[in-house]
Amino acid sequence: MELRKILKGLDFEVIKGNLDVNIGMIQYDSRKVKKGDVFVSFFKLADNGDKYLKDASLNEARVLVSEEIIDVDDDVTFIKVKDARETLAKMSINYYDNPASKLKIIGITGTNGKTTSSYMIKAILEEAGYKTGLIGTIANYISDKKVPSMWTTPESPELHRLLNDMVVAGVEYVIMEVSSHSLCLKRVYGIEFNVGIFTNLTRDHLDFHKTFENYFNSKLMLFNSSKVSLINIDDEYGKKIISNLENVFTYSLQDKGNVNAKDIEINSKGASFNLAYKNEEKKININIPGSYNVYNALASASLAIIEGIPYKSIKGGLSKLSGVSGRCEIVSNKYNLPFDIVLDYAHTPDGLENILKTARDFTKGRLICVFGCGGDRDKIKRPQMGEIASNICNLVIVTSDNPRSEDPNLIIKDIVKGISKENYRIMENRHEAIKMSMKLAHKDDVIVIAGKGHEDYQILKTGKIHFDEHEVVDDLVKELF
């Protein structure tokens, strides 16, 4: 493709070379550069930016793009820009002929609920007869074709390539989980969303954002690019968001929104509620328990109302969705066990409290929790999560999660600092911790294994290893019972 074409509409300065060249792919990782590619560097020279640019040049990149200037070979075009991330997003849009403009894109942001809500919306839209795409944490989908997911929201070249594949496949609606990282790092820059959805905001990702205010402000970015903003008005930050917006639609479990949930009933198999909108109430059933999943269902139904989807499709789509991998997933249903085992992705204080309170509601015996906290991440939440688990559960087994470069035993010590009761045990090896919980469980007990959910790996100091808790539970059931 012509370089001049992919730079259309951008603010840049040509330092060396010319624009009348054809380029291969757009790259931002110097290790992936191939002959004829254009390489965009995010890094300042002080942060080894010059090294990455030189590496890309050695890999025979035809064009280098950077916020700072270095000397390059005569046959290389060098372009200086003010904002490399914004440039990368715009170049990606031009390269793939702006596929987002040919799709109806629904963006979902918030600390919790993004994944479950995205699958609920997908189910409703498909029930209504639309061909859908999904971009998110567990996997990406082009209609019914599953595509592996590396990040919750891909970097802009991968994102627009994926959107282009969806256009080619005839997709009409795309449901996208939009992470705070992707907003802050401008991965979705230049995309106009039909509807932006705000689920909630609690403590998370402060290792990246540094302050809660920064975290909140990054979420706001989605709604500056949305035609309609769909907001959880029960959340205190939802109330803050709507003060900055014009075209707003709200949902609530407290009868405060444009759409409300009434007569809520929750049990171990799911929940039901009356969908209340414009003086009408209609029954909704979902197959995932917990009041927070009622919020997710209400957000999804509200989106459908905005998009003009009939009630029949809302009801049918939500009732047909059997569950979402690693989200309050009762994996023991397929075994003949005297107790239940629940896998959940909860890795924040709020997320852990939600799943444990939900499990407590349908636990006849003891509630046992197995969890840990990730390394190289926000340390303040560790004792908070220890306190939450200890207060709600009869027994807590504190273990390792993704320790990354940290010593897992030191992470465990941080968690235990928040526990004032004697109802906990420590087992650093996560496989052995799960095994311990199953050996200790009695009839009518419920085990919640929290933190990893759908993930099929652990990240250790030595690298990533395969670790799928679905497989772990399956193997342990065969071993122990």
XYZ file of C-alpha atoms in Angstrom:
481
model
C 0.000 0.000 0.000
C 1.184 3.547 -0.695
C 2.670 5.317 2.319
C 1.020 8.553 1.271
C -2.390 6.869 1.495
C -1.971 5.532 5.026
C -0.715 8.933 6.215
C -3.786 10.748 4.881
C -5.192 13.174 7.448
C -2.235 12.824 9.831
C -0.032 15.562 11.245
C 3.589 14.656 10.442
C 6.950 15.931 9.201
C 9.098 14.116 6.648
C 12.670 14.252 7.961
C 14.225 12.021 5.308
C 13.005 10.211 2.204
C 9.642 10.610 0.478
C 6.058 9.398 0.637
C 5.929 7.816 -2.815
C 6.832 4.328 -1.604
C 4.865 1.163 -1.076
C 4.998 -0.421 2.338
C 4.173 -3.870 3.665
C 2.627 -4.094 7.120
C 2.386 -1.590 9.973
C 4.496 -2.742 12.924
C 5.080 -1.453 16.458
C 7.262 -4.368 17.624
C 10.729 -4.077 16.088
C 11.195 -7.861 16.351
C 8.309 -8.465 13.927
C 9.466 -6.047 11.241
C 9.985 -7.531 7.795
C 11.482 -6.054 4.666
C 9.395 -3.137 3.416
C 7.341 -2.627 6.588
C 6.655 0.652 8.374
C 7.684 0.731 12.039
C 6.080 3.071 14.584
C 8.049 3.560 17.795
C 6.233 4.464 21.028
C 9.390 4.921 23.020
C 11.415 8.009 23.793
C 15.126 7.871 23.049
C 15.763 7.858 26.797
C 13.744 4.611 27.015
C 15.719 2.776 24.319
C 13.607 4.236 21.536
C 16.697 4.604 19.375
C 17.514 0.916 19.859
C 14.073 -0.181 18.645
C 14.259 2.155 15.658
C 17.722 0.850 14.741
C 16.545 -2.757 15.204
C 13.638 -2.076 12.867
C 16.012 -0.487 10.367
C 18.302 -3.530 10.502
C 15.238 -5.673 9.824
C 14.862 -3.621 6.628
C 11.909 -1.464 7.562
C 11.210 0.927 4.694
C 9.670 3.636 6.888
C 10.377 4.644 10.494
C 7.946 6.779 12.492
C 8.847 8.357 15.813
C 8.292 11.357 18.067
C 12.059 11.908 18.124
C 14.705 11.949 15.402
C 17.647 9.595 14.909
C 20.054 9.115 11.993
C 18.885 6.464 9.526
C 20.149 4.935 6.279
C 19.616 6.875 3.070
C 17.100 4.374 1.680
C 14.809 4.683 4.731
C 12.017 7.246 5.010
C 11.924 8.847 8.459
C 8.759 10.592 9.688
C 8.443 12.631 12.851
C 5.058 12.858 14.616
C 3.738 14.501 17.779
C 1.882 11.449 19.125
C 3.084 8.017 18.012
C 0.151 6.072 19.500
C -2.425 8.332 17.892
C -0.500 8.064 14.628
C -0.472 4.268 14.830
C -4.255 4.213 15.312
C -4.901 6.573 12.385
C -2.508 4.699 10.106
C -4.255 1.434 10.989
C -7.642 2.946 10.173
C -6.368 4.135 6.776
C -4.558 0.871 6.029
C -7.735 -1.184 6.426
C -10.033 1.453 4.873
C -11.755 2.351 8.146
C -13.618 -0.921 8.786
C -15.153 0.430 12.025
C -17.221 2.894 9.989
C -18.898 -0.056 8.244
C -19.973 -1.719 11.491
C -22.243 -0.953 14.438
C -19.852 -1.095 17.365
C -20.912 -1.483 20.991
C -18.171 -0.625 23.501
C -18.298 -1.826 27.114
C -16.053 -0.429 29.836
C -15.957 -0.777 33.621
C -14.013 -2.683 36.247
C -16.305 -5.723 36.296
C -19.021 -7.128 34.052
C -17.530 -6.381 30.631
C -17.101 -9.989 29.553
C -20.429 -11.359 30.775
C -22.312 -8.356 29.364
C -20.622 -8.781 25.989
C -21.747 -12.410 25.744
C -25.272 -11.489 26.822
C -25.473 -8.771 24.158
C -24.087 -11.172 21.555
C -26.777 -13.710 22.477
C -29.561 -11.114 22.194
C -28.384 -9.753 18.843
C -27.980 -13.225 17.384
C -31.447 -14.163 18.637
C -32.681 -11.098 16.728
C -31.042 -12.441 13.557
C -27.926 -10.252 13.379
C -24.485 -11.516 12.479
C -22.131 -10.474 15.268
C -18.488 -10.106 16.148
C -17.028 -10.051 19.640
C -13.717 -8.653 20.883
C -12.811 -9.410 24.466
C -10.880 -11.071 27.259
C -11.752 -14.729 26.734
C -11.640 -14.831 22.931
C -12.586 -12.913 19.801
C -15.378 -14.130 17.548
C -16.106 -13.435 13.896
C -19.666 -14.744 13.844
C -19.162 -18.310 15.138
C -15.436 -18.455 14.287
C -13.281 -18.256 17.417
C -10.066 -16.229 17.212
C -7.528 -16.266 20.095
C -7.343 -13.127 22.236
C -4.014 -11.721 23.436
C -5.408 -8.644 25.188
C -8.865 -7.555 26.296
C -8.669 -4.877 23.580
C -6.063 -5.445 20.830
C -3.489 -2.877 19.740
C -4.781 -0.750 16.854
C -3.229 -2.633 13.872
C -4.571 -5.983 15.134
C -7.878 -4.374 16.098
C -8.547 -2.885 12.661
C -7.383 -6.045 10.903
C -9.904 -7.963 13.026
C -12.641 -5.428 12.268
C -11.825 -5.684 8.574
C -12.138 -9.477 8.738
C -15.545 -8.960 10.322
C -16.628 -6.639 7.516
C -15.538 -9.227 4.933
C -17.476 -11.918 6.843
C -20.670 -9.849 6.730
C -20.792 -8.992 10.442
C -23.265 -6.229 11.328
C -22.708 -5.656 15.064
C -19.450 -5.821 17.017
C -19.453 -6.019 20.806
C -16.118 -4.859 22.181
C -14.710 -4.928 25.697
C -12.874 -1.615 25.978
C -10.228 -1.701 28.699
C -8.895 1.350 30.499
C -5.448 0.494 29.110
C -6.748 0.554 25.528
C -8.385 3.941 26.056
C -5.349 5.459 27.723
C -2.980 3.989 25.117
C -5.246 5.113 22.232
C -5.815 1.637 20.813
C -9.427 2.568 19.978
C -8.627 6.149 18.937
C -10.667 7.236 15.924
C -13.465 4.671 16.393
C -17.018 5.952 16.778
C -19.132 3.676 18.955
C -22.868 3.347 18.398
C -23.277 2.860 22.142
C -20.755 3.071 24.966
C -21.695 1.125 28.114
C -20.440 1.838 31.647
C -20.881 -1.072 34.086
C -19.160 0.077 37.305
C -15.888 1.338 38.702
C -13.928 -0.135 41.613
C -10.256 -0.457 42.475
C -8.136 -2.044 39.745
C -5.108 -1.396 37.495
C -3.614 1.268 39.782
C -0.187 -0.192 39.026
C -0.712 1.292 35.550
C -2.909 4.342 36.164
C -1.236 5.316 39.491
C -4.307 7.160 40.800
C -8.010 6.343 40.872
C -8.718 9.693 39.215
C -6.547 8.685 36.247
C -8.370 5.352 36.085
C -11.755 7.092 36.092
C -10.700 9.632 33.477
C -9.477 6.882 31.156
C -12.946 5.285 31.266
C -14.525 8.630 30.362
C -12.715 8.599 27.021
C -15.072 5.944 25.650
C -18.105 8.166 26.021
C -16.510 11.069 24.190
C -16.517 8.723 21.165
C -20.006 7.253 21.618
C -23.236 8.352 19.958
C -25.196 7.113 22.989
C -23.882 6.519 26.511
C -25.548 3.703 28.480
C -24.724 4.169 32.161
C -25.254 2.198 35.369
C -26.805 5.007 37.407
C -26.568 3.016 40.659
C -22.773 3.313 40.581
C -21.411 6.505 42.137
C -19.024 6.962 39.218
C -21.902 6.404 36.821
C -23.526 9.465 38.365
C -20.304 11.419 37.780
C -20.068 10.304 34.166
C -23.541 11.473 33.162
C -22.817 15.001 34.367
C -20.305 15.274 31.503
C -22.494 13.813 28.752
C -25.521 14.698 26.646
C -27.097 11.675 24.933
C -27.432 9.424 27.987
C -29.565 6.343 28.702
C -29.473 4.822 32.199
C -30.228 1.508 33.877
C -30.791 0.678 37.532
C -31.772 -1.965 40.070
C -32.975 0.827 42.374
C -35.721 2.247 40.130
C -33.599 5.261 39.143
C -32.958 4.591 35.458
C -34.639 4.773 32.092
C -34.701 0.982 32.330
C -35.069 -0.793 35.686
C -35.063 -4.296 37.114
C -37.902 -5.085 39.514
C -39.060 -8.113 41.527
C -35.585 -9.665 41.383
C -35.272 -13.311 42.400
C -31.878 -15.027 42.630
C -31.101 -18.708 43.175
C -28.205 -21.103 42.651
C -29.142 -21.694 39.009
C -29.637 -18.092 37.908
C -31.988 -15.156 38.386
C -35.217 -13.618 37.176
C -36.524 -10.058 37.155
C -39.077 -7.820 35.557
C -37.644 -5.567 32.856
C -39.364 -2.219 33.464
C -39.382 0.364 30.668
C -41.948 3.052 29.853
C -44.618 1.791 32.255
C -44.319 -1.787 30.991
C -42.839 -4.757 32.839
C -41.759 -7.989 31.159
C -40.194 -11.117 32.683
C -36.514 -11.952 32.070
C -34.691 -15.141 33.111
C -30.920 -15.664 33.126
C -28.857 -18.769 33.844
C -26.071 -17.082 35.834
C -26.698 -16.282 39.516
C -25.858 -13.101 41.393
C -27.218 -9.578 41.618
C -24.216 -8.311 39.644
C -25.299 -10.561 36.779
C -28.741 -8.985 36.965
C -26.890 -5.698 36.350
C -25.125 -7.281 33.371
C -28.402 -8.588 31.985
C -30.099 -5.234 32.520
C -27.274 -3.418 30.712
C -27.610 -5.879 27.825
C -31.396 -5.519 27.677
C -31.056 -1.724 27.793
C -28.641 -1.825 24.870
C -31.159 -3.893 22.947
C -33.901 -1.369 23.703
C -31.694 1.476 22.416
C -31.057 -0.502 19.228
C -34.732 -1.293 18.728
C -34.428 -5.030 19.383
C -37.809 -6.587 20.289
C -38.519 -7.999 23.754
C -38.892 -11.509 22.314
C -35.232 -11.480 21.239
C -34.082 -9.999 24.554
C -35.889 -12.688 26.529
C -34.881 -15.481 24.159
C -31.219 -14.501 23.915
C -30.717 -14.152 27.666
C -32.563 -17.370 28.493
C -30.528 -19.384 25.957
C -27.134 -18.231 27.249
C -26.132 -21.072 29.581
C -23.140 -19.256 31.059
C -19.773 -17.656 30.355
C -16.444 -19.437 30.830
C -14.884 -18.600 34.189
C -17.676 -16.264 35.258
C -19.549 -17.830 38.187
C -19.111 -21.102 36.302
C -20.336 -24.099 38.303
C -17.998 -26.741 36.856
C -19.062 -29.469 39.289
C -22.394 -29.937 37.500
C -20.871 -32.592 35.251
C -19.540 -34.622 38.187
C -21.350 -36.659 40.803
C -19.868 -34.782 43.769
C -21.456 -34.040 47.153
C -20.271 -30.418 46.892
C -20.108 -27.685 44.237
C -17.062 -26.082 42.595
C -17.287 -22.607 41.083
C -14.633 -21.010 38.856
C -14.579 -17.228 38.658
C -12.235 -14.604 37.213
C -12.651 -12.283 40.229
C -9.312 -10.588 40.845
C -10.370 -7.326 42.492
C -11.839 -6.681 45.963
C -15.233 -5.848 44.498
C -15.207 -8.821 42.128
C -14.228 -11.228 44.911
C -16.906 -9.878 47.231
C -19.542 -10.215 44.483
C -18.828 -13.861 43.698
C -18.466 -14.879 47.351
C -21.707 -13.204 48.403
C -23.452 -14.829 45.462
C -22.050 -18.250 46.390
C -22.942 -17.690 50.041
C -26.591 -17.281 49.026
C -26.772 -20.793 47.585
C -24.365 -22.539 49.985
C -26.083 -24.964 52.347
C -22.878 -26.122 54.005
C -19.546 -24.318 54.264
C -18.182 -21.804 51.777
C -14.530 -22.434 50.871
C -12.488 -20.005 48.792
C -9.184 -20.617 46.999
C -7.538 -17.440 45.721
C -4.337 -15.440 45.382
C -3.265 -12.085 43.939
C -1.194 -11.230 40.893
C 2.414 -10.107 41.174
C 3.752 -6.808 39.806
C 0.307 -5.296 40.297
C -1.500 -3.087 42.817
C -0.390 -4.298 46.277
C -2.949 -2.352 48.285
C -5.804 -4.632 47.230
C -4.087 -7.774 48.583
C -4.986 -7.396 52.308
C -8.399 -6.028 51.289
C -9.128 -9.241 49.404
C -7.850 -11.325 52.303
C -10.241 -9.563 54.661
C -13.193 -9.954 52.282
C -12.600 -13.677 51.789
C -12.114 -14.350 55.484
C -15.239 -12.426 56.493
C -17.546 -14.139 53.989
C -16.131 -17.678 53.903
C -15.848 -20.472 56.434
C -12.440 -21.416 55.092
C -9.945 -19.556 52.910
C -7.004 -21.239 51.194
C -4.545 -18.527 50.190
C -2.422 -19.522 47.223
C -0.517 -18.226 44.203
C -2.137 -16.566 41.181
C 0.162 -15.052 38.520
C 3.143 -14.049 40.681
C 5.156 -12.839 37.685
C 8.508 -11.501 38.927
C 7.506 -11.467 42.609
C 8.007 -14.167 45.229
C 4.554 -15.806 45.583
C 5.092 -16.318 49.319
C 5.570 -12.583 49.825
C 2.339 -11.919 47.931
C 0.590 -14.416 50.216
C 1.970 -12.605 53.268
C 0.461 -9.360 51.967
C -2.931 -11.067 51.605
C -2.790 -12.596 55.092
C -2.135 -9.158 56.632
C -5.818 -8.408 56.021
C -7.070 -11.573 57.745
C -7.871 -11.261 61.456
C -9.610 -14.656 61.865
C -8.097 -18.123 62.082
C -10.153 -19.512 59.206
C -7.405 -19.681 56.603
C -4.681 -21.989 55.361
C -1.723 -21.305 53.120
C -0.764 -23.486 50.160
C 1.515 -21.685 47.720
C 1.209 -24.278 44.921
C -2.129 -23.517 43.251
C -2.730 -27.086 42.068
C -2.180 -28.371 45.597
C -4.386 -25.606 47.027
C -7.278 -26.711 44.810
C -6.604 -30.312 45.785
C -6.671 -29.342 49.461
C -10.025 -27.591 49.065
C -11.559 -30.653 47.422
C -10.203 -33.010 50.088
C -11.566 -30.782 52.860
C -14.998 -30.229 51.288
C -18.038 -31.932 52.823
C -21.543 -32.548 51.579
C -23.361 -29.318 50.579
C -20.175 -27.225 50.710
C -19.293 -24.833 47.883
C -15.717 -24.208 46.718
C -15.034 -20.952 44.882
C -11.732 -20.918 42.986
C -11.189 -17.241 42.174
C -8.754 -15.197 40.142
C -8.117 -17.062 36.913
C -11.496 -18.107 35.505
C -11.051 -18.730 31.772
C -7.247 -18.372 31.805
C -5.282 -21.475 30.840
C -1.891 -20.371 32.155
C 0.102 -19.125 35.122
C 2.798 -16.476 34.802
C 5.764 -17.296 37.039
C 9.175 -15.702 37.447
C 10.501 -18.378 35.096
C 7.859 -17.691 32.437
C 4.360 -18.753 31.418
C 3.210 -22.307 32.088
C 0.023 -24.126 31.082
C -2.532 -24.118 33.893
C -6.209 -24.602 33.085
C -8.391 -24.942 36.183
C -11.053 -26.789 34.196
C -8.432 -29.464 33.500
C -7.083 -29.316 37.064
C -10.519 -29.948 38.553
C -11.190 -32.727 36.046
C -7.908 -34.467 36.889
C -8.435 -34.097 40.636
C -11.953 -35.497 40.476
C -10.527 -38.598 38.750
C -7.739 -38.821 41.327
C -9.765 -38.250 44.501
C -13.232 -39.646 43.805
